Coordinates of C-alpha atoms in Angstrom, one line a residue:
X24 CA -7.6 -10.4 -13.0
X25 CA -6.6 -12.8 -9.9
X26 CA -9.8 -13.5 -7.8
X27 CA -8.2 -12.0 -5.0
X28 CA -7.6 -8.9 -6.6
X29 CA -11.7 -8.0 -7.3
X30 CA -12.5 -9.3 -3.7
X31 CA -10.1 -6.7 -2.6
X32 CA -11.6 -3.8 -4.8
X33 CA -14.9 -4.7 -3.2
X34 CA -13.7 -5.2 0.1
X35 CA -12.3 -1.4 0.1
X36 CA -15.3 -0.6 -0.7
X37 CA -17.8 -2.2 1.2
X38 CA -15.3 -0.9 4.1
X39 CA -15.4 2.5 2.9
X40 CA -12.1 3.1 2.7
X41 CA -11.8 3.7 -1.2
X42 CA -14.7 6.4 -1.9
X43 CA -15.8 8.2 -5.1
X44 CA -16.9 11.8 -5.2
X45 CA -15.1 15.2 -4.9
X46 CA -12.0 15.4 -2.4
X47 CA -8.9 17.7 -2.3
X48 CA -6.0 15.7 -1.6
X49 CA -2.7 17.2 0.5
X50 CA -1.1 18.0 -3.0
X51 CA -4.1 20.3 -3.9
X52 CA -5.0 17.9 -6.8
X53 CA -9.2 17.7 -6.7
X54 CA -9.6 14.0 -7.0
X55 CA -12.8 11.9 -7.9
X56 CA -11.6 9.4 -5.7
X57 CA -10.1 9.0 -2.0
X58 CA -8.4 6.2 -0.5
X59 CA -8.0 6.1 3.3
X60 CA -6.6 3.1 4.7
X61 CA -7.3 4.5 8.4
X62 CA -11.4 3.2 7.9
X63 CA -9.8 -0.4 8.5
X64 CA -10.8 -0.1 11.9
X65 CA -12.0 -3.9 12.8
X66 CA -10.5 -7.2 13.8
X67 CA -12.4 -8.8 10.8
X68 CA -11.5 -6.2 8.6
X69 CA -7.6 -6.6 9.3
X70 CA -7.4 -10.2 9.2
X71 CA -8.9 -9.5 5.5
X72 CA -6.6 -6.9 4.5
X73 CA -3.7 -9.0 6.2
X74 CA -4.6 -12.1 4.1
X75 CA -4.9 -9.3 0.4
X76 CA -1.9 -8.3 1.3
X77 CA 0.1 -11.6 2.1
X78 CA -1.4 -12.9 -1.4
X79 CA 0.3 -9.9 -3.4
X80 CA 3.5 -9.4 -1.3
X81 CA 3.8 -13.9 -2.4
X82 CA 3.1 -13.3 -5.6
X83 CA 5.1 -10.4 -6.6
X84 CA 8.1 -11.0 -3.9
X85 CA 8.1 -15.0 -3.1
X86 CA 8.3 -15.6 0.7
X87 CA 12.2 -15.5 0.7
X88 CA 12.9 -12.2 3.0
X89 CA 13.1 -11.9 6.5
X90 CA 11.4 -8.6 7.9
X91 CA 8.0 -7.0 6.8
X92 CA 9.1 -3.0 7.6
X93 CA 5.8 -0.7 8.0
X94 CA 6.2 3.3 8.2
X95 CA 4.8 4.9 11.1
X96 CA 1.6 4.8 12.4
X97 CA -0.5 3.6 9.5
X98 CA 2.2 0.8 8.4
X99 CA 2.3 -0.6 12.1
X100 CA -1.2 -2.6 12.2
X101 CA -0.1 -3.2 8.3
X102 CA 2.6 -5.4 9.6
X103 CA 1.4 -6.6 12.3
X104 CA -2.1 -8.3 10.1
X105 CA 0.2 -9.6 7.3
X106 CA 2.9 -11.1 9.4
X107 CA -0.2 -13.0 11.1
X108 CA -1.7 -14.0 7.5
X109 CA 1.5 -15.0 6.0
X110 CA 2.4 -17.6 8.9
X111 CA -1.5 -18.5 8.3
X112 CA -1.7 -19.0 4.5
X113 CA 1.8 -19.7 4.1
X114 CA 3.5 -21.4 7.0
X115 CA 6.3 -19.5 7.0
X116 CA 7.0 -17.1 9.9
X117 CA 8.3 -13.3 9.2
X118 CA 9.3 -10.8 11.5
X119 CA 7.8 -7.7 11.5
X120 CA 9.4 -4.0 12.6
X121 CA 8.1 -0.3 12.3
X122 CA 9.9 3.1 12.9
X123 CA 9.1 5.4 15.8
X124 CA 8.7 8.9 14.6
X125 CA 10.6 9.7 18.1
X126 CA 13.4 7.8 19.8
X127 CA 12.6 5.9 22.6
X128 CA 15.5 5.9 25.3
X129 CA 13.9 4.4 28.2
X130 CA 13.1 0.6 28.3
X131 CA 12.8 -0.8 25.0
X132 CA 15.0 2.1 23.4
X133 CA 16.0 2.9 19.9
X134 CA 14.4 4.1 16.6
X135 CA 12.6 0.8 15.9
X136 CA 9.5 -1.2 17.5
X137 CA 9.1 -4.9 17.0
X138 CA 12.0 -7.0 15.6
X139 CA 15.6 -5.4 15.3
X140 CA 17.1 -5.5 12.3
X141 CA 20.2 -7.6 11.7
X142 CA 23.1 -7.7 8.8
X143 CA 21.9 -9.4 6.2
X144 CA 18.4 -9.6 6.6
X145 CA 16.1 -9.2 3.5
X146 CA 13.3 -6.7 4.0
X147 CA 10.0 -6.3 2.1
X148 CA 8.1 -2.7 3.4
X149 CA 4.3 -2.1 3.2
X150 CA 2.5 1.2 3.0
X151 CA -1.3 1.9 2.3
X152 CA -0.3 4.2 -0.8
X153 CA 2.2 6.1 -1.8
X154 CA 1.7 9.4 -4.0
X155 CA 4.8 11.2 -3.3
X156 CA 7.4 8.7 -2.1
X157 CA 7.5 11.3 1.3
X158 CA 7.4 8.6 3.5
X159 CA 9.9 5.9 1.9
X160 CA 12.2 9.0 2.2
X161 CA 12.1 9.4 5.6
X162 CA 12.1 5.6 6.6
X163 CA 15.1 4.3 4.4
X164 CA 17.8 6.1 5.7
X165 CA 16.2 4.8 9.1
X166 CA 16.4 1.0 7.7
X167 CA 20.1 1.6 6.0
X168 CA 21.6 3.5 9.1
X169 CA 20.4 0.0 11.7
X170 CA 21.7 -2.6 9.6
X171 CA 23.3 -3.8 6.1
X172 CA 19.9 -4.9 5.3
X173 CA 18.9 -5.9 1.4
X174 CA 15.2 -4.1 0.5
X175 CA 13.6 -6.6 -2.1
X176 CA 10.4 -3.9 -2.5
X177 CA 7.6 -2.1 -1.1
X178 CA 3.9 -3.3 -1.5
X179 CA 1.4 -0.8 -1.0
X180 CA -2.5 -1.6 -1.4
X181 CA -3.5 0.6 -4.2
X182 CA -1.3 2.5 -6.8
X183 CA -3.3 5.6 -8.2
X184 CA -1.4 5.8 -11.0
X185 CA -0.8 9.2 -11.2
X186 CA 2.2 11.9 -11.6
X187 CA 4.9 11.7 -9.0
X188 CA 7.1 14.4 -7.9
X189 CA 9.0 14.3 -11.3
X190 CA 5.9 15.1 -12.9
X191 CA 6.0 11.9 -15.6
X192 CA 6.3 8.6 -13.8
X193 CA 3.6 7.8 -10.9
X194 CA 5.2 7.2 -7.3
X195 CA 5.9 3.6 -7.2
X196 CA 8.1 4.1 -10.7
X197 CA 9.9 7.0 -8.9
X198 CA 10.7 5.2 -5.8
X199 CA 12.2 1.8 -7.9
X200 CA 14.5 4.4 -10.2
X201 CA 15.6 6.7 -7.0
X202 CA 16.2 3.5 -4.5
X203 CA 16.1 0.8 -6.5
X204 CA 14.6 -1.9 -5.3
X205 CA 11.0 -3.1 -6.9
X206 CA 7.6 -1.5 -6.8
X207 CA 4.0 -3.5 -6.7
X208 CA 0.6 -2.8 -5.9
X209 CA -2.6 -5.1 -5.0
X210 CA -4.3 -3.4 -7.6
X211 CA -4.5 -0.3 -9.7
X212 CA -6.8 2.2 -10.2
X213 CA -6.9 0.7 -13.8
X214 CA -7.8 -2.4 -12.2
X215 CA -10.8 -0.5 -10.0
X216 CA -12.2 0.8 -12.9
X217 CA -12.4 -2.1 -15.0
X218 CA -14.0 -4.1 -11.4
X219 CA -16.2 -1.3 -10.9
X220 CA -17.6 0.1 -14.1
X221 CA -21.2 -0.1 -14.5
X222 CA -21.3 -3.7 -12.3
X223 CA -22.8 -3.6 -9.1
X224 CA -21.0 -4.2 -5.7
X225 CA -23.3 -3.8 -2.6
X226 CA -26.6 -3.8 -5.2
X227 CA -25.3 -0.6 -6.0
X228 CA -23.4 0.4 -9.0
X229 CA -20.4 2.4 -8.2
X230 CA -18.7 4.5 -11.4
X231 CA -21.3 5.1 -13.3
X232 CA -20.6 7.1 -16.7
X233 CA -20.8 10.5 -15.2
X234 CA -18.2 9.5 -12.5
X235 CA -16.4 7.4 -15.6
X236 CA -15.6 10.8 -17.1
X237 CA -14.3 12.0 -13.7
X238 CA -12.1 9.8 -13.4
X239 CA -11.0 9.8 -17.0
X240 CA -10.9 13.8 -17.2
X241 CA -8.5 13.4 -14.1
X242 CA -5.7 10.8 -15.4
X243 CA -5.9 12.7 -18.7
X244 CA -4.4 16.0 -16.7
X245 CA -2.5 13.8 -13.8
X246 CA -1.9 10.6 -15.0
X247 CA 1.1 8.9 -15.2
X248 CA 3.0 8.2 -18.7

């Protein structure tokens, strides 16, 4: 595993974002785990997350696209931190543009925020995680309809690895057969897991065998094949 990759499973962590337990999530699925991107709440915590992200995005994509396309709301500060670490790590510069959820008609008008979208360009878009594919249906008919613009993939920080919509592939494998363009992750919950298990982060150690067993009861009913 990339060093990057276990600094990142400790950094959601540490940040609480990624937390173990008991939660119901929106499809009624009780989960032993709970991602929630939304705890990124600091300057020093989105520089970080900027920088994991710009890491994974170069070395599952390249740096040869134009625009970094983040759903709204939680893909906007998504955008705007990895556009900022790219140029830093990488010296290349990359626009970066989110949707509105409403059309703005005064000012600054349209569907979009940040850079408009031209023929041609070459678009990567970043989400948190995806466990349906809801939002990538909603936001590429929005990126088709302003442009003739080529989507080279989504990135998203964690892939739970679970049953889509279809019911046998997880999300990310849906959304690359439906739209076709590629699917990646930072990590995997495989990846947690193997980071996690029985080794201390914080001086505390996080799956333990009782939550171990969670976790494997729960991919063994909603795990992708």
């Amino acid at each position: 595993m990339e060093s990057y990759k276990q600094e990142f499973i400790e950094f959601m962590v540490e940040s609480k974002v990624l937390k173990f337990g008991e939660f119901t999530l929106k499809s009624g699925r009780k989960s032993p785990f709970f991602m929630n991107a939304g705890a990124y709440v600091t300057g020093t915590q989105l520089r970080k997350l900027g920088e994991y992200y710009a890491k994974a995005i170069h070395d599952n994509y390249g740096l040869d696209f134009d625009v970094l396309f983040g759903p709204a709301y939680k893909g906007i500060p998504l955008t705007v931190a990895t556009t900022m670490a790219i140029s830093e790590l990488y010296g290349k510069d990359i626009r970066y543009c989110s949707n509105r959820k409403e059309v703005k008609d005064h000012g600054d008008t349209g569907i979009l925020l940040g850079s408009k979208l031209q023929d041609g360009d070459r678009v990567v878009i970043i989400e948190d995680v995806t466990t349906s594919g809801k939002s990538i249906e909603e936001t590429f008919p929005i990126l088709k309809s302003q442009a003739n613009v080529e989507v080279k993939g989504l990135m998203v920080s964690l892939n739970r690895m679970e049953v889509g919509k279809g019911g046998e592939k997880c999300a990310l494998d849906e959304i690359k057969d439906l739209y076709g363009f590629d699917t990646a992750a930072i990590v995997t919950m495989e990846e947690v897991v193997e980071c996690l298990y029985n080794k201390e982060c914080n001086g505390e150690v996080v799956i333990d065998d009782t939550l171990k067993a969670a976790i494997d009861a729960y991919y063994e009913q909603y795990g992708a094949r």
